[in-house]
CSV table of C-alpha atoms in Angstrom, one decimal:
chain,number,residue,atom,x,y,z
A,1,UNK,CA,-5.4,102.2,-105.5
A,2,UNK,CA,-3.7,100.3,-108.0
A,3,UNK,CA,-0.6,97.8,-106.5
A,4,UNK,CA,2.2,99.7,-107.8
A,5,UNK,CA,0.5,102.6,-106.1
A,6,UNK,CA,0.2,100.8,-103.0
A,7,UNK,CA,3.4,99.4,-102.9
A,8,UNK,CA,5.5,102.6,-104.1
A,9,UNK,CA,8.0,103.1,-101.1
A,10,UNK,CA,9.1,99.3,-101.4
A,11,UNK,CA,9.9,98.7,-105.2
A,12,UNK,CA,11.2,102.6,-105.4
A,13,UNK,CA,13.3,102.1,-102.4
A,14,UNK,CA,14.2,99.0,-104.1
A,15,UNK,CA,14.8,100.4,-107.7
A,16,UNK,CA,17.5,102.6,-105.9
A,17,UNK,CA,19.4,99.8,-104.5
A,18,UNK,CA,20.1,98.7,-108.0
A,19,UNK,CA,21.2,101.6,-109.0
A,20,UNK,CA,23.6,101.5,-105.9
A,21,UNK,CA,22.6,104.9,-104.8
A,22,UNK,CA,21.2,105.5,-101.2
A,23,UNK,CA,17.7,106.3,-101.0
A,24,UNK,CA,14.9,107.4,-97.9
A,25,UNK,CA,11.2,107.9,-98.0
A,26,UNK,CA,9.4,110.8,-96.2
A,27,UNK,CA,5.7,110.9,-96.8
A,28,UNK,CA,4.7,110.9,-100.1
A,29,UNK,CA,8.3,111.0,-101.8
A,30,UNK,CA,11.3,108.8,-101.5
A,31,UNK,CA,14.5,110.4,-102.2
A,32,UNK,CA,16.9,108.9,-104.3
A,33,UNK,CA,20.5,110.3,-104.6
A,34,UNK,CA,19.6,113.7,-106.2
A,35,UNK,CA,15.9,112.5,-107.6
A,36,UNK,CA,12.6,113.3,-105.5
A,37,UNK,CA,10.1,110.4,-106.7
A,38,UNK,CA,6.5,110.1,-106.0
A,39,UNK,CA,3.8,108.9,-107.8
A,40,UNK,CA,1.5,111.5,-109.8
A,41,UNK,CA,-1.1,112.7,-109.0
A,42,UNK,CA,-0.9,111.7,-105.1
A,43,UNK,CA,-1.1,113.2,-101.7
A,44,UNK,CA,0.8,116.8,-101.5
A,45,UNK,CA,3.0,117.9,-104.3
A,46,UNK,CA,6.8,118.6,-105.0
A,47,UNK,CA,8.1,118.5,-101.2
A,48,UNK,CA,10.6,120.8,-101.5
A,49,UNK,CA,11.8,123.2,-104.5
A,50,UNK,CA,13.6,121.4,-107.1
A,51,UNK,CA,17.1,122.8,-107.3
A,52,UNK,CA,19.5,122.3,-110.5
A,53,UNK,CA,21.2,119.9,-110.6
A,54,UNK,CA,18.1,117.8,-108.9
A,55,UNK,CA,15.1,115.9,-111.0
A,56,UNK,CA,11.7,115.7,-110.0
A,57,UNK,CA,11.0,112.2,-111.1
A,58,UNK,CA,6.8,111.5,-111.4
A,59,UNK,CA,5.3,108.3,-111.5
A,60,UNK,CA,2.4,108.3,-113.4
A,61,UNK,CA,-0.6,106.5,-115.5
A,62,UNK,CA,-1.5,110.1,-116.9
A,63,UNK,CA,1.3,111.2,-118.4
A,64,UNK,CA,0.1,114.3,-119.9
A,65,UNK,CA,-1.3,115.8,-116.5
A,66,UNK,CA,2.0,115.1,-115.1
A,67,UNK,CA,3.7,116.9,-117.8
A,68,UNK,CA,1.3,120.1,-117.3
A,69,UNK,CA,1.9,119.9,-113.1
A,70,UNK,CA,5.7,119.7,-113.9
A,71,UNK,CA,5.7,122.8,-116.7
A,72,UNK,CA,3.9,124.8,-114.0
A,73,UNK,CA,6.4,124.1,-111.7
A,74,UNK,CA,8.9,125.7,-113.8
A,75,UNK,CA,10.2,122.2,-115.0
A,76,UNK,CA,11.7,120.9,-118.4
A,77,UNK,CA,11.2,117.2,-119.1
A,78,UNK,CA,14.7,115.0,-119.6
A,79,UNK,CA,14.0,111.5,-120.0
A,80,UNK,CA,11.5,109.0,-119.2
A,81,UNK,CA,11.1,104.9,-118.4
A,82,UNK,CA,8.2,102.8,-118.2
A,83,UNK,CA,6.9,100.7,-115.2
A,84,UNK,CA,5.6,96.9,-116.2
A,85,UNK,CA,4.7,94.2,-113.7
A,86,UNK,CA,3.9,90.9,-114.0
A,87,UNK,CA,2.5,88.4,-111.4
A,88,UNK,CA,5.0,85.4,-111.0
A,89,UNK,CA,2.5,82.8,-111.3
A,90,UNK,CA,1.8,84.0,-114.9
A,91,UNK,CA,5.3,83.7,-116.5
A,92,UNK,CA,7.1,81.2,-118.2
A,93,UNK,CA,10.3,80.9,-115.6
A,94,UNK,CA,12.1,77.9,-117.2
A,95,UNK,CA,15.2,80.0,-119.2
A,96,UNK,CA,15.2,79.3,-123.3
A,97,UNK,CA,18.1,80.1,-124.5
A,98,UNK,CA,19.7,79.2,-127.6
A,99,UNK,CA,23.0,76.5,-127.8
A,100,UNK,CA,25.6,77.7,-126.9
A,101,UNK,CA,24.1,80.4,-124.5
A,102,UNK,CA,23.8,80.2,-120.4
A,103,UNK,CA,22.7,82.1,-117.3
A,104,UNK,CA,25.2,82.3,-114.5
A,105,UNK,CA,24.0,84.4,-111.3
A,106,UNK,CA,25.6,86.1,-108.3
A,107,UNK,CA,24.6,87.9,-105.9
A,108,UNK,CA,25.8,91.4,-105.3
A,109,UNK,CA,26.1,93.8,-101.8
A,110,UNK,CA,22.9,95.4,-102.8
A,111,UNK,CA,20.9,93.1,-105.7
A,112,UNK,CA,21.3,90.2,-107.2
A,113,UNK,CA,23.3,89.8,-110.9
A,114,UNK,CA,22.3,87.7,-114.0
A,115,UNK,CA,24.6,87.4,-117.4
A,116,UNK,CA,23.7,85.3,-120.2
A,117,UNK,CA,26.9,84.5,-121.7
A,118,UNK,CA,27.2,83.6,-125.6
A,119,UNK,CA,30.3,81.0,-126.3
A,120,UNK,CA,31.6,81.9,-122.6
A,121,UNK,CA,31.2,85.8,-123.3
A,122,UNK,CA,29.3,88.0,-121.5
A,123,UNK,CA,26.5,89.2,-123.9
A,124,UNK,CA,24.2,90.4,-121.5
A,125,UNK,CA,22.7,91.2,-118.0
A,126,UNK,CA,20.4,92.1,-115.4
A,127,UNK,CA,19.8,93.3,-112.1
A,128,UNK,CA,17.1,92.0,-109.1
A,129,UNK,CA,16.0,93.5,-105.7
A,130,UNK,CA,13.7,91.7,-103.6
A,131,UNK,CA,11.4,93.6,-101.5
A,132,UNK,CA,8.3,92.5,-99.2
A,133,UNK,CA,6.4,90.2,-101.4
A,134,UNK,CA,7.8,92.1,-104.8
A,135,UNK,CA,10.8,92.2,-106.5
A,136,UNK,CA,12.3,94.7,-108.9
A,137,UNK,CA,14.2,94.4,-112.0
A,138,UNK,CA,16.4,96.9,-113.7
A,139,UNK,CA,19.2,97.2,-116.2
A,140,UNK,CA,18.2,94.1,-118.5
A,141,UNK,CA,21.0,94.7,-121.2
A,142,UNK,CA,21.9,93.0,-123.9
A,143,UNK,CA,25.1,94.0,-126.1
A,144,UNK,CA,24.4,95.8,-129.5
A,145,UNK,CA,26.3,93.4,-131.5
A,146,UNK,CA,23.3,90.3,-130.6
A,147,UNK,CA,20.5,93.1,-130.9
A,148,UNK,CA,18.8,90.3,-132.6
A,149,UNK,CA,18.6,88.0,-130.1
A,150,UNK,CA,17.7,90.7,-127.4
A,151,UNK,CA,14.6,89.4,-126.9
A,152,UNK,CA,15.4,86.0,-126.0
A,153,UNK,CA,18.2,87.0,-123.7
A,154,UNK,CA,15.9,89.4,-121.8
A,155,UNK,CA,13.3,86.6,-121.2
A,156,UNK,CA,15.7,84.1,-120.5
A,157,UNK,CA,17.0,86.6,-118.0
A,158,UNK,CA,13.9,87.4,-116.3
A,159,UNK,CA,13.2,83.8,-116.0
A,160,UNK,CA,16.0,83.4,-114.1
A,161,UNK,CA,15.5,86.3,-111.6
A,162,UNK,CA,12.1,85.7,-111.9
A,163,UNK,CA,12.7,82.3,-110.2
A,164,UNK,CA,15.0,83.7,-107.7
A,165,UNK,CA,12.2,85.9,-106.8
A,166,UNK,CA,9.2,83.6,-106.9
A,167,UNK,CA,11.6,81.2,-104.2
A,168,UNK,CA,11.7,84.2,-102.3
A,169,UNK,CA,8.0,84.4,-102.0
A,170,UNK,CA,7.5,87.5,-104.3
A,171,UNK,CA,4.2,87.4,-106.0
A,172,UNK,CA,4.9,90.4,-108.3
A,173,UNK,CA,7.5,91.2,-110.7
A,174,UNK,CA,8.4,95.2,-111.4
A,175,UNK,CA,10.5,96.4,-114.6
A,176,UNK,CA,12.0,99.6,-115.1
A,177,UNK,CA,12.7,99.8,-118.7
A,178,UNK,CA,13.2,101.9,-121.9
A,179,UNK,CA,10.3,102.5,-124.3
A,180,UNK,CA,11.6,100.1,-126.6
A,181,UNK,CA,12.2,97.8,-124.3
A,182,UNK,CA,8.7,98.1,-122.7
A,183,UNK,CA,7.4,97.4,-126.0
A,184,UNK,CA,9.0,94.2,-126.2
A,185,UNK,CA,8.0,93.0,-123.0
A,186,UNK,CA,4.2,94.1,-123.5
A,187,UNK,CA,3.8,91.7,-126.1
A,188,UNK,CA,4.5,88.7,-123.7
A,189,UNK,CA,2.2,87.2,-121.8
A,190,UNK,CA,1.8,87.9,-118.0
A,191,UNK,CA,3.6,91.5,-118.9
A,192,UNK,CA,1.6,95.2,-118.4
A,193,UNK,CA,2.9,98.6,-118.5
A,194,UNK,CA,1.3,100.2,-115.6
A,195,UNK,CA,3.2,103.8,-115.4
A,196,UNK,CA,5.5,106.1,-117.0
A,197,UNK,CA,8.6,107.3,-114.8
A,198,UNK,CA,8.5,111.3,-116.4
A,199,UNK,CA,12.3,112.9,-115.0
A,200,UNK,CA,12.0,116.8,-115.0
A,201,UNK,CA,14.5,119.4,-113.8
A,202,UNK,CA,15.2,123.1,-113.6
């Protein structure tokens, strides 16, 4: 079984704390606000009917099979995000960033918050959860307006969670991110997608 497999409950458990939303985990599913999650395929199926108003929410490394199991269910698919982790050890957490830019971090009631500022503006930001030897990123944003310099923010960023997290004694780094954004973190070092998060509902 794969690590993100393995370690499911904690970093979804965790993914719901930054999204400030309770969250509880019953078998093979955790429940998060109005979203059953579990990963696909895996031990039993939906746990209860999906209602409207509700998403079934798959994590998967066959996307296509967990398309087809959802369609039979009666589901349509909404969105979807892409899981990447990355071991600690193999990232660059020393934040680049260019003059005039810099990190300032807080921590939050349920995560802790990074912004890269640009000339004492907030341009961007970034949300961490540590869990039992992981830790869980979310919500890496960077304003429209310095689309161009997205990438460096977001690793600058991550370097600074990153190092929060590898002082906290996590060994592996999750991402929950947009297709685009997955793309850009692929191409660094140390980053892998490992599974798509496919939301359906009625």
């Amino acid at each position: 079984m794969a690590l993100w497999q393995d370690s499911f409950h904690d970093w979804a458990q965790a993914w719901a704390s930054l999204q400030d939303v309770q969250s509880t985990a019953a078998g093979a599913v955790v429940t998060i606000g109005a979203q059953q999650v579990m990963v696909w395929p895996g031990e039993g199926a939906v746990a209860e009917p999906v209602a409207a108003g509700s998403e079934l929410v798959l994590v998967t490394d066959n996307p296509a099979g967990a398309t087809e199991f959802a369609q039979s269910q009666g589901l349509r698919a909404t969105t979807r995000s892409v899981l990447l982790s990355a071991e600690t050890e193999d990232l660059d957490l020393v934040p680049d960033l260019p003059p005039d830019a810099y990190l300032a971090e807080a921590p939050m009631e349920n995560y802790d918050l990074v912004e890269v500022a640009l000339f004492d503006r907030p341009v961007g930001s970034g949300k961490l959860k540590l869990g039992d030897g992981i830790a869980v990123m979310a919500a890496l944003v960077v304003d429209a307006e310095h689309a161009t310099l997205a990438p460096a923010f977001e690793q600058a960023m991550v370097a600074g969670l990153g190092e929060e997290a590898f002082t906290h004694g996590a060994d592996t780094l999750y991402l929950i991110a947009g297709a685009e954004q997955a793309d850009r973190f692929a191409a660094v070092e140390g980053w892998h997608k490992v599974a798509e998060i496919l939301r359906f509902t009625r």
